[in-house]
GROMACS .gro file of C-alpha atoms in nm:
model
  399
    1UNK     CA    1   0.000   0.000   0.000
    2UNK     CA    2   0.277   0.246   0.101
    3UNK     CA    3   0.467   0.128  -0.221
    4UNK     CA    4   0.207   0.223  -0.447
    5UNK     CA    5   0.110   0.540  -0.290
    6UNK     CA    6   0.496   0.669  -0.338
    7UNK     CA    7   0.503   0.561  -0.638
    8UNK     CA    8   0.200   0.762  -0.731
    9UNK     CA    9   0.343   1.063  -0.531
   10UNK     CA   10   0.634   1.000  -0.816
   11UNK     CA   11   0.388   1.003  -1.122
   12UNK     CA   12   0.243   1.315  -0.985
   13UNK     CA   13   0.577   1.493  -0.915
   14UNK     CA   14   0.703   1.384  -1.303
   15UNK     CA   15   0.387   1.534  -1.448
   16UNK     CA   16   0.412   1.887  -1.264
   17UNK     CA   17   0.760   1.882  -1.388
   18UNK     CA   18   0.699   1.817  -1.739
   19UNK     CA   19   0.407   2.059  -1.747
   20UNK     CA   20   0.580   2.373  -1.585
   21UNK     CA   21   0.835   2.265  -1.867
   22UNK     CA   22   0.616   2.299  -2.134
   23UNK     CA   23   0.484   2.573  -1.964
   24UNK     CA   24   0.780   2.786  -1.924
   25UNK     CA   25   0.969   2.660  -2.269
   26UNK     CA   26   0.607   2.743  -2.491
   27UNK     CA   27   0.580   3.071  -2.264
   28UNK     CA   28   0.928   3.190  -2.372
   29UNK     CA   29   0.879   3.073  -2.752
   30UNK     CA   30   0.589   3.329  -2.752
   31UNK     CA   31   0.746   3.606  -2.600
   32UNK     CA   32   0.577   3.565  -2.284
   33UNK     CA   33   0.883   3.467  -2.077
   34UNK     CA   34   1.177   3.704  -2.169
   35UNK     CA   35   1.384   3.546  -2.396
   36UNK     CA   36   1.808   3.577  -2.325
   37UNK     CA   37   2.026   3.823  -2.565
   38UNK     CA   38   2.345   3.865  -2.620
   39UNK     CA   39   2.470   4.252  -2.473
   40UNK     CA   40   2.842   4.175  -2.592
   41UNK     CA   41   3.106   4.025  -2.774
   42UNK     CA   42   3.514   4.057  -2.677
   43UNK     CA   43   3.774   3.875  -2.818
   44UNK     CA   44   4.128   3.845  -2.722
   45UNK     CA   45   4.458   3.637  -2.834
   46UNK     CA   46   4.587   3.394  -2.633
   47UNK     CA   47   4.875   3.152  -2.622
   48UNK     CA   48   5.042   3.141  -2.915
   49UNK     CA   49   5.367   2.958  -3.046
   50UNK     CA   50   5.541   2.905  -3.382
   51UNK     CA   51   5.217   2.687  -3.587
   52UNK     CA   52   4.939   2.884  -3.420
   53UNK     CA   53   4.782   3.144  -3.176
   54UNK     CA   54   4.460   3.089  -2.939
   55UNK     CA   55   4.162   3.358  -2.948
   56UNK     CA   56   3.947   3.397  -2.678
   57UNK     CA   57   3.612   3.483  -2.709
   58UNK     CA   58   3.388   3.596  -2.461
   59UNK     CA   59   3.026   3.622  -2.535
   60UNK     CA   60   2.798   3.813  -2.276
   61UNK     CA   61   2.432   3.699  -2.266
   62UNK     CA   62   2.134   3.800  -2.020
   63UNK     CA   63   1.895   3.605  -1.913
   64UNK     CA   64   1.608   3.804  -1.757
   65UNK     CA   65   1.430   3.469  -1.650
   66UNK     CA   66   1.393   3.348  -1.277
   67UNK     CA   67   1.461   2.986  -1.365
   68UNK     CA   68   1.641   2.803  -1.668
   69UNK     CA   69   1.519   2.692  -1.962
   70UNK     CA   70   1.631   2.391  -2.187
   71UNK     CA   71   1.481   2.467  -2.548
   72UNK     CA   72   1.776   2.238  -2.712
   73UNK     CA   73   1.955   2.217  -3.079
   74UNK     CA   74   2.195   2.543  -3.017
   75UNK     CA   75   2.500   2.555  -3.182
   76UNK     CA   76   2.758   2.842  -3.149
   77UNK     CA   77   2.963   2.939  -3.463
   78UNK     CA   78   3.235   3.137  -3.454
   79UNK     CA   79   3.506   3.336  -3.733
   80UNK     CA   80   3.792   3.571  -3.773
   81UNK     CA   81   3.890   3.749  -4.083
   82UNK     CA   82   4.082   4.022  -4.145
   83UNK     CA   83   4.049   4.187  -4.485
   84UNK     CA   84   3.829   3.841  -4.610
   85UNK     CA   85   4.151   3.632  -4.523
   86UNK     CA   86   3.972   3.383  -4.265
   87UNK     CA   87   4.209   3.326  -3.998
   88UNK     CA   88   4.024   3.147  -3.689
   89UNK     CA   89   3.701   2.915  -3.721
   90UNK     CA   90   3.524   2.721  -3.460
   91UNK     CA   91   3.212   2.560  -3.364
   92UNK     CA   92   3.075   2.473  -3.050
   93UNK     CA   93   2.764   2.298  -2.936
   94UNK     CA   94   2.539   2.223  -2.611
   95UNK     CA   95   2.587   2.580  -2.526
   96UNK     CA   96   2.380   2.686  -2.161
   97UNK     CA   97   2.361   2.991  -2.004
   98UNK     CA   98   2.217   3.082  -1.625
   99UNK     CA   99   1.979   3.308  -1.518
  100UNK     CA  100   2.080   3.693  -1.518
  101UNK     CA  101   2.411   3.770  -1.669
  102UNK     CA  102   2.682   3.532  -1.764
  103UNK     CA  103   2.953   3.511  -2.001
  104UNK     CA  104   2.970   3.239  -2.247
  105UNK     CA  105   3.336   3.152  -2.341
  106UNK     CA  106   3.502   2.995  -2.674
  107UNK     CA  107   3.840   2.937  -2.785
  108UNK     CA  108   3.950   2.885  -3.136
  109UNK     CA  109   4.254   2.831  -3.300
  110UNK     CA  110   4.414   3.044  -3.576
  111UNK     CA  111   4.670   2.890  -3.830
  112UNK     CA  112   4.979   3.120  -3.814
  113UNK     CA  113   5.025   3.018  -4.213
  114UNK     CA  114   4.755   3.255  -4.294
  115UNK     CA  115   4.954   3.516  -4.197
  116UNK     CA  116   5.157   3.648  -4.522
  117UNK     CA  117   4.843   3.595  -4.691
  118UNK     CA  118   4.671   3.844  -4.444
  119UNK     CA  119   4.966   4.086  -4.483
  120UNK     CA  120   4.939   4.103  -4.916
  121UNK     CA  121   4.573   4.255  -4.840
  122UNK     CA  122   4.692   4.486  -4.593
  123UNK     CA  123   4.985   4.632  -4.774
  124UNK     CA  124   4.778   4.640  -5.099
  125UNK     CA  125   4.503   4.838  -4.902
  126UNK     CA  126   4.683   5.107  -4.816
  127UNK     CA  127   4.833   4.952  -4.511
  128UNK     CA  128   4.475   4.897  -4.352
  129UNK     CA  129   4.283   4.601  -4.229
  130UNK     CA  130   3.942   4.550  -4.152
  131UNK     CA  131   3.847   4.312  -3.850
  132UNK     CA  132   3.569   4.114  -3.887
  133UNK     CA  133   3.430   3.885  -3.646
  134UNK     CA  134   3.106   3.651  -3.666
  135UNK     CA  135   2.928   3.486  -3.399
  136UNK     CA  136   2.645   3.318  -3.496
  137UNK     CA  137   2.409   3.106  -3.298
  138UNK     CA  138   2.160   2.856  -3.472
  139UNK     CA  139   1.881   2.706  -3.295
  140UNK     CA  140   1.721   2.409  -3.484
  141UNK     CA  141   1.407   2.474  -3.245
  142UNK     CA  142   1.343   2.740  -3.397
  143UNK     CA  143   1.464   2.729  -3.733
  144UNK     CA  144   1.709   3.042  -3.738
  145UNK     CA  145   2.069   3.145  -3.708
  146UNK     CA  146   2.122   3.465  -3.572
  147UNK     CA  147   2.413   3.696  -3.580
  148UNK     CA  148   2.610   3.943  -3.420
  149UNK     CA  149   2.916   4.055  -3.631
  150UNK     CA  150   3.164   4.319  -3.469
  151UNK     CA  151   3.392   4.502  -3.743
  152UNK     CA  152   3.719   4.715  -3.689
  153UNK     CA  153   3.991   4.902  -3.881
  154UNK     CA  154   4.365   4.880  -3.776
  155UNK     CA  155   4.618   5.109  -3.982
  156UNK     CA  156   4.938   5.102  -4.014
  157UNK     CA  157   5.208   5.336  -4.161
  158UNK     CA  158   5.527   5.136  -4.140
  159UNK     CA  159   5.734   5.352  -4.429
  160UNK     CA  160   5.612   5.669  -4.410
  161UNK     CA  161   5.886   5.816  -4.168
  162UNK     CA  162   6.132   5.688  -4.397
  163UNK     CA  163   6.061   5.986  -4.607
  164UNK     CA  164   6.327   6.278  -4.556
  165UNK     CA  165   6.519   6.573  -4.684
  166UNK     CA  166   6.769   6.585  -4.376
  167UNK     CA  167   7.148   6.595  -4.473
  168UNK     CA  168   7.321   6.256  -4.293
  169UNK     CA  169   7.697   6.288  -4.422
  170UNK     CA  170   7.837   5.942  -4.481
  171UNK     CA  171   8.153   5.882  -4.320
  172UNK     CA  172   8.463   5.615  -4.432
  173UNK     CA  173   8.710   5.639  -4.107
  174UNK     CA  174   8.928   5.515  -4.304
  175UNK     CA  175   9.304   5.653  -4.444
  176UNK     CA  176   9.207   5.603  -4.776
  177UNK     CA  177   8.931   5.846  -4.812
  178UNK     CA  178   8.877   6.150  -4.679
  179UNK     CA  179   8.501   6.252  -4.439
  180UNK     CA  180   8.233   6.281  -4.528
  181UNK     CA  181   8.259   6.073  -4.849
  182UNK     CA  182   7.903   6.170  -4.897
  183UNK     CA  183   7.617   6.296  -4.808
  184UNK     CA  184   7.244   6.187  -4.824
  185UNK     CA  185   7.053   6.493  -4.876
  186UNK     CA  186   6.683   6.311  -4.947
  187UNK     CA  187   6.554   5.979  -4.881
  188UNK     CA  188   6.181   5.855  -5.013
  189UNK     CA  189   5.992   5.497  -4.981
  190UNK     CA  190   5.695   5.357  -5.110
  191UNK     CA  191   5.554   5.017  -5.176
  192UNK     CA  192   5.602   4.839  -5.495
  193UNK     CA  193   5.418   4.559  -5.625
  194UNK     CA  194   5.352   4.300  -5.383
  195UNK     CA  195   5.365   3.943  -5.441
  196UNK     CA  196   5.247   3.627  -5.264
  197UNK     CA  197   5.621   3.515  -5.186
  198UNK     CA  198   5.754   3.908  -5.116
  199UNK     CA  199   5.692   4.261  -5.034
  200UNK     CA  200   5.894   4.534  -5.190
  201UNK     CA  201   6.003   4.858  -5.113
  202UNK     CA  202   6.108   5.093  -5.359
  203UNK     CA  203   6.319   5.301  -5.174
  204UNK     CA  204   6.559   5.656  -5.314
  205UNK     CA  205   6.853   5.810  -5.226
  206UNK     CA  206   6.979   6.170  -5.303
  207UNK     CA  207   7.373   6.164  -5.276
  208UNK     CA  208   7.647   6.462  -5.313
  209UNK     CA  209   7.967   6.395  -5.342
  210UNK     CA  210   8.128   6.710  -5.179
  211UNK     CA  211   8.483   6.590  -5.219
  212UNK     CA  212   8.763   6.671  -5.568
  213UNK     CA  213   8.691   6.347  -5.695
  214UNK     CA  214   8.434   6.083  -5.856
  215UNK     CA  215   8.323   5.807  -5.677
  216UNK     CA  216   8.192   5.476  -5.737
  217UNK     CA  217   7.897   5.291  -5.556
  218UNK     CA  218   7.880   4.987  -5.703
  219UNK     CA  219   7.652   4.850  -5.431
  220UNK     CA  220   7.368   4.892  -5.211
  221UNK     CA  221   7.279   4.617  -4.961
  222UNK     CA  222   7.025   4.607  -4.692
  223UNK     CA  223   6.876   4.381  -4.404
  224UNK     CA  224   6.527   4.400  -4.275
  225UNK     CA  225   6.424   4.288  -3.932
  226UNK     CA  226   6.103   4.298  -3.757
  227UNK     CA  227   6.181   4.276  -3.329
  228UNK     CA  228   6.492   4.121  -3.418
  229UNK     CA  229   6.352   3.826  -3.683
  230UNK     CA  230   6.542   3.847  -4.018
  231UNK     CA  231   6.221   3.925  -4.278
  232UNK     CA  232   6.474   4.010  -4.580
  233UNK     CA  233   6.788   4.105  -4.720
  234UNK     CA  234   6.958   4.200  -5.045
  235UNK     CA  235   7.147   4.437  -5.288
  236UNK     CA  236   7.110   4.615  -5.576
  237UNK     CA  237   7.320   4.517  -5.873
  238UNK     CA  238   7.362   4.852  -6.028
  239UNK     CA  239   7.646   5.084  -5.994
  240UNK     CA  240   7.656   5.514  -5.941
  241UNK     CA  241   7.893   5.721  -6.038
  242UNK     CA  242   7.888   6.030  -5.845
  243UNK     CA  243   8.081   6.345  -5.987
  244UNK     CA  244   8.256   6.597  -5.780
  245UNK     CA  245   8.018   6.822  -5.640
  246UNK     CA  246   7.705   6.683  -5.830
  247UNK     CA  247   7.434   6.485  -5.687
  248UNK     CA  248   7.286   6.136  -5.785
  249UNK     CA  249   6.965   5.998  -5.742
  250UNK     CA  250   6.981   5.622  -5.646
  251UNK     CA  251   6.702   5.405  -5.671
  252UNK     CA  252   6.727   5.043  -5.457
  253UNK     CA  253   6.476   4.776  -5.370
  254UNK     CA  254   6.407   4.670  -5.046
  255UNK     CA  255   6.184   4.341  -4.980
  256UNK     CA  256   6.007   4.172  -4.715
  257UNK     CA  257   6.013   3.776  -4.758
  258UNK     CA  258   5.633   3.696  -4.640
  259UNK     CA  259   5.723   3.343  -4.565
  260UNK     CA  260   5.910   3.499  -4.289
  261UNK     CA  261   5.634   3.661  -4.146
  262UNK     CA  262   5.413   3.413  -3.952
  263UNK     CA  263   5.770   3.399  -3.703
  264UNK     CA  264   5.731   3.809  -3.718
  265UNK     CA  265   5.358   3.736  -3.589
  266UNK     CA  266   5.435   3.518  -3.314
  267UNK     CA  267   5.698   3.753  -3.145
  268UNK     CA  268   5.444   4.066  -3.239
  269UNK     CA  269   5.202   3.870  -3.028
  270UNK     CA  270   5.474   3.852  -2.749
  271UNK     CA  271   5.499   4.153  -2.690
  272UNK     CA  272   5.185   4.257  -2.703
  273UNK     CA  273   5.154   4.380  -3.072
  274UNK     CA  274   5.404   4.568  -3.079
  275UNK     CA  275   5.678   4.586  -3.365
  276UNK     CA  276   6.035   4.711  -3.356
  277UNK     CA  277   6.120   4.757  -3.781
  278UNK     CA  278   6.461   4.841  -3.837
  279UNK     CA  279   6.619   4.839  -4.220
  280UNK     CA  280   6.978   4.849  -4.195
  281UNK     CA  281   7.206   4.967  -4.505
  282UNK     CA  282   7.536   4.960  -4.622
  283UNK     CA  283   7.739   5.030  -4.939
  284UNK     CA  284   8.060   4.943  -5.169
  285UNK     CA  285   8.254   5.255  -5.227
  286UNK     CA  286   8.515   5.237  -5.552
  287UNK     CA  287   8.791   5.485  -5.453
  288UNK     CA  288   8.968   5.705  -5.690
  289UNK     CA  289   9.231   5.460  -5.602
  290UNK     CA  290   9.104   5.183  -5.714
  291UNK     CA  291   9.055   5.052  -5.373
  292UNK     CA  292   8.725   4.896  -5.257
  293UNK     CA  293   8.569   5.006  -4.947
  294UNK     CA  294   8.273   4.862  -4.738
  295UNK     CA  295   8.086   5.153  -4.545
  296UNK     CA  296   7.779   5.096  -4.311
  297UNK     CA  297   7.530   5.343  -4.398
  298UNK     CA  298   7.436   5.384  -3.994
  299UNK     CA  299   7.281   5.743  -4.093
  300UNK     CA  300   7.010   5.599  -4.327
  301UNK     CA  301   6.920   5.308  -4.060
  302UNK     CA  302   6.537   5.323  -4.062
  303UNK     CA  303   6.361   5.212  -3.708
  304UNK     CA  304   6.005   5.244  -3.692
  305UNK     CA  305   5.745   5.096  -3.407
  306UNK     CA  306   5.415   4.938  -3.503
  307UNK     CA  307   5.166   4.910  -3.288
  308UNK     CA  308   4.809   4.743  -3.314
  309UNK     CA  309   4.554   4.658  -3.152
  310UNK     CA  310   4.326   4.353  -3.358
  311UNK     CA  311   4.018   4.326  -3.115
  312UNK     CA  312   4.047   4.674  -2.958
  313UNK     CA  313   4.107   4.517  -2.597
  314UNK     CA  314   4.481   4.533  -2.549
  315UNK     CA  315   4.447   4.821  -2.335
  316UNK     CA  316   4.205   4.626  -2.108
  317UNK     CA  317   4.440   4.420  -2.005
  318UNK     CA  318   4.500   4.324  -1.654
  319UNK     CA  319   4.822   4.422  -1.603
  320UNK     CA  320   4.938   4.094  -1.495
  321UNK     CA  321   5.297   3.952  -1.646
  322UNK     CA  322   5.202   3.714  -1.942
  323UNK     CA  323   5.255   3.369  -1.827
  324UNK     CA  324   5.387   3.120  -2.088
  325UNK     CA  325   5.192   2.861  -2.151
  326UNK     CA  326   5.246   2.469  -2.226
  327UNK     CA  327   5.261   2.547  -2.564
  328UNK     CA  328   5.586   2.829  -2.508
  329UNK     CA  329   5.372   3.057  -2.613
  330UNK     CA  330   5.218   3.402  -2.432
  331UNK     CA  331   4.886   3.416  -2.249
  332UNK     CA  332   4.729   3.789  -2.209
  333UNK     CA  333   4.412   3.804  -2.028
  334UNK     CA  334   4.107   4.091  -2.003
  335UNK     CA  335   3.956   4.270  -1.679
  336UNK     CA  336   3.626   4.249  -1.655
  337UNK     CA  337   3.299   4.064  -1.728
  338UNK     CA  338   3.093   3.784  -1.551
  339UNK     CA  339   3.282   3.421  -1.493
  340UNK     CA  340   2.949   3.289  -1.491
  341UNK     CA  341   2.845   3.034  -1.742
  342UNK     CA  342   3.216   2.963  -1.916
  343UNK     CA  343   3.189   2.644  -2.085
  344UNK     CA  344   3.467   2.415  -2.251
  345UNK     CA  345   3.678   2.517  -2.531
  346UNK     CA  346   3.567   2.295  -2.828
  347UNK     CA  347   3.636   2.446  -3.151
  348UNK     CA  348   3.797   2.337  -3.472
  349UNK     CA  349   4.102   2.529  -3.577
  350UNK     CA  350   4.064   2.692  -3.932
  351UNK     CA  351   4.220   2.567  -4.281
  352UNK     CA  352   4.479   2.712  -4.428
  353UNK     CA  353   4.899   4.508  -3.674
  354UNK     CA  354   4.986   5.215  -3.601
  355UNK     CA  355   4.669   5.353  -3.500
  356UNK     CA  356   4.418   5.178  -3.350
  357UNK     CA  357   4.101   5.180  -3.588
  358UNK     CA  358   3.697   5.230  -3.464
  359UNK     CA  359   3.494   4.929  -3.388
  360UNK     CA  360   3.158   4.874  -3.470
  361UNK     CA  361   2.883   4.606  -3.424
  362UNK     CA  362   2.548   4.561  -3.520
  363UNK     CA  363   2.332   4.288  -3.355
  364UNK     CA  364   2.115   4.154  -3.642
  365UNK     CA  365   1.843   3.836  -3.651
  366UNK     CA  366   1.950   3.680  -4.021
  367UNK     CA  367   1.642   3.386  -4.121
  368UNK     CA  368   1.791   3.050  -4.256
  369UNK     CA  369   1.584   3.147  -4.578
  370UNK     CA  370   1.833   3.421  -4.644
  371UNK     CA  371   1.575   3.696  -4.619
  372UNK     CA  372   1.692   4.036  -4.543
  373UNK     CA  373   1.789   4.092  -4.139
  374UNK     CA  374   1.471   4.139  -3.920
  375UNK     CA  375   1.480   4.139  -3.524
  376UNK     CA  376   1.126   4.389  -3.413
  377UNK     CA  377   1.212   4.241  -3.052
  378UNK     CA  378   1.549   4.463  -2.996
  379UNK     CA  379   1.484   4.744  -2.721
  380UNK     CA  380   1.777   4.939  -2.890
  381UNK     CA  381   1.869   5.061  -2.531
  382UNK     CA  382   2.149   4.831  -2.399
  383UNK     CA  383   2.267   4.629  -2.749
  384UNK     CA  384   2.094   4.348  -2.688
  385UNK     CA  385   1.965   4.140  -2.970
  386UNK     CA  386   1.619   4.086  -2.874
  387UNK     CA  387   1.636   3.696  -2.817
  388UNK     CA  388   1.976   3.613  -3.000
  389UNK     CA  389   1.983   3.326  -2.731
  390UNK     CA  390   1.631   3.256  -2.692
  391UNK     CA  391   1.747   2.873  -2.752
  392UNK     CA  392   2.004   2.847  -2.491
  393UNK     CA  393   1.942   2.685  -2.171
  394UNK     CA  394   2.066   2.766  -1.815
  395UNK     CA  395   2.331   2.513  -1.713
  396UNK     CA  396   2.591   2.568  -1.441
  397UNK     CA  397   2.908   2.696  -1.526
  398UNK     CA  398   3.138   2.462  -1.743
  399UNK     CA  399   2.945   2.229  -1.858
   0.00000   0.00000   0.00000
């Protein structure tokens, strides 16, 4: 008798349960129950090493309801490009979120390879990037994927200084030629045609020879390093004669070897996008003599720092020493936002930076049919979407 009154009691419980579930899950489908938005998206990098570099996503959702809901089918996509060149892709699913506000993390890996492909565009577009970042949730509930894509320009100008009509004499210290032997009276730079395999930089030099006799450059060389990394080296293959008292323009090529540049990317992540640039030169002096000379040309050395900032949240850093990480690489982390609700990393890594640039985004409700953006829900107030995560369920945080 007691047996089968408990297990009544049971039936009964199960049946409340399921109908307050209904309940609650058809209430919030109809707008009755308030359905959870997103009110933010920030990314950051993470660890990164010599193959690839980590990005950190943190999504910030609200859920205005008292108690969780479990609608089901959500899935979390999630992509970095900069100038179309897609460098980070990832997927997660089973995403949950608690009631009131929580942050949803991701973490997806981006393929350092990408890298010189990323820096043709940027050099070819005027030394400017745009950011692009989509996060898109689906819910196969209710038949839509909706979007929230956050945009931002980085520029760079990483010749521009070179330009110059300063006079740098150019000194021998040596017996066999009297100082200066020249003088550079006007420097220029500007980019040439860039390649997939290298980056070149037409570069000119204004020299007077203020000394009795001719001389002979029968070589320009230069080295090109970017916080130390050797990105390219060379010399020109023409020679100059310079007449007493006359000047000569001389034209000489500089390039950048992109292959080179996905190490440059891993040591600009270092320390903390920032980029030393330093193009060293040096000529081969005929003498009147006959003799040949070697001169470092220390007064044209060009050093330039580049600074960007990708996802517009270096400066929000903690101030906390980057730790390195079991992959040798650097770890940078953000102040701020709710810890709530951070769920596992899964994410698939994708196939193969100066002034910091506005950001923009623009919460918008795209249909699986491919009809134009419509969201009526969005209170316009606060950036929220208006039910971006009206499929996500409450969970507690990790899972």
């Amino acid at each position: 008798m007691v047996r089968e009154l408990f297990a009544s009691r049971l039936r009964v419980v199960a049946a409340v349960a399921l109908v307050l579930a209904a309940s609650v899950g058809g209430a919030l489908v109809t707008g009755v129950v308030g359905a959870p938005s997103v009110t933010g998206v920030e990314n950051r990098f993470g660890a990164v090493n010599e193959s690839r570099t980590v990005v950190h996503t943190d999504l910030h959702v609200r859920n205005p309801n008292p108690i969780g809901v479990r609608l089901g089918g959500t899935t979390v996509n999630y992509t970095v490009a900069m100038n179309g060149v897609v460098l980070a892709s990832g997927e997660k699913d089973g995403v949950h979120v608690e009631s009131g506000n929580a942050t949803l993390s991701f973490v997806t890996s981006m393929d350092n390879r990408r890298i010189p492909d990323w820096w043709v565009t940027h050099v070819r577009n005027g030394e400017t990037t745009r950011v692009r970042v989509d996060a898109r949730v689906h819910s196969s509930l209710l038949g839509r994927t909706f979007a929230v894509p956050q945009e931002r320009t980085v520029e760079t100008d990483v010749i521009g200084q070179f330009r110059s009509t300063e006079d740098r004499p150019v000194r021998a210290d040596s017996p066999l030629a009297p100082d200066p032997v020249l003088i550079v009276r006007e420097t220029d730079a500007r980019w040439g045609a860039v390649t997939d395999e290298r980056t070149p930089i037409e570069t000119q030099f204004v020299v007077y020879n203020p000394n009795a006799s001719p001389y002979v450059l029968t070589e320009i060389g230069y080295e090109v390093t970017m916080n130390d990394v050797p990105v390219g080296s060379g010399a020109s293959e023409r020679s100059h004669v310079i007449e007493p008292g006359t000047e000569e323009a001389i034209d000489a090529t500089t390039a950048i070897r992109n292959a080179r540049l996905d190490e440059w990317w891993v040591s600009h992540l270092e320390r903390n996008q920032v980029t030393d640039l330093r193009i060293d030169f040096y000529a081969t002096l005929e003498l009147p003599s006959g003799a040949t000379i070697r001169l470092p040309l220390d007064s044209l050395t060009y050093e330039k720092t580049i600074e960007t900032d990708v996802f517009g949240t270096k400066d929000a850093a903690d101030g906390a020493e980057a730790n390195a990480s079991a992959e040798g690489g650097v770890n940078r982390t953000t102040a701020g936002g709710s810890d709530a609700g951070e769920g596992d990393g899964d994410s698939s890594a994708a196939t193969p930076s100066e002034s910091n640039g506005s950001a923009s985004s623009a919460p918008t409700d795209e249909p699986d049919d491919g009809s134009s953006p419509t969201d009526d829900g969005t209170d316009g107030g606060d950036g929220d979407d208006g039910g971006l995560l009206s499929a996500l369920s409450p969970a507690r945080a990790g899972n």
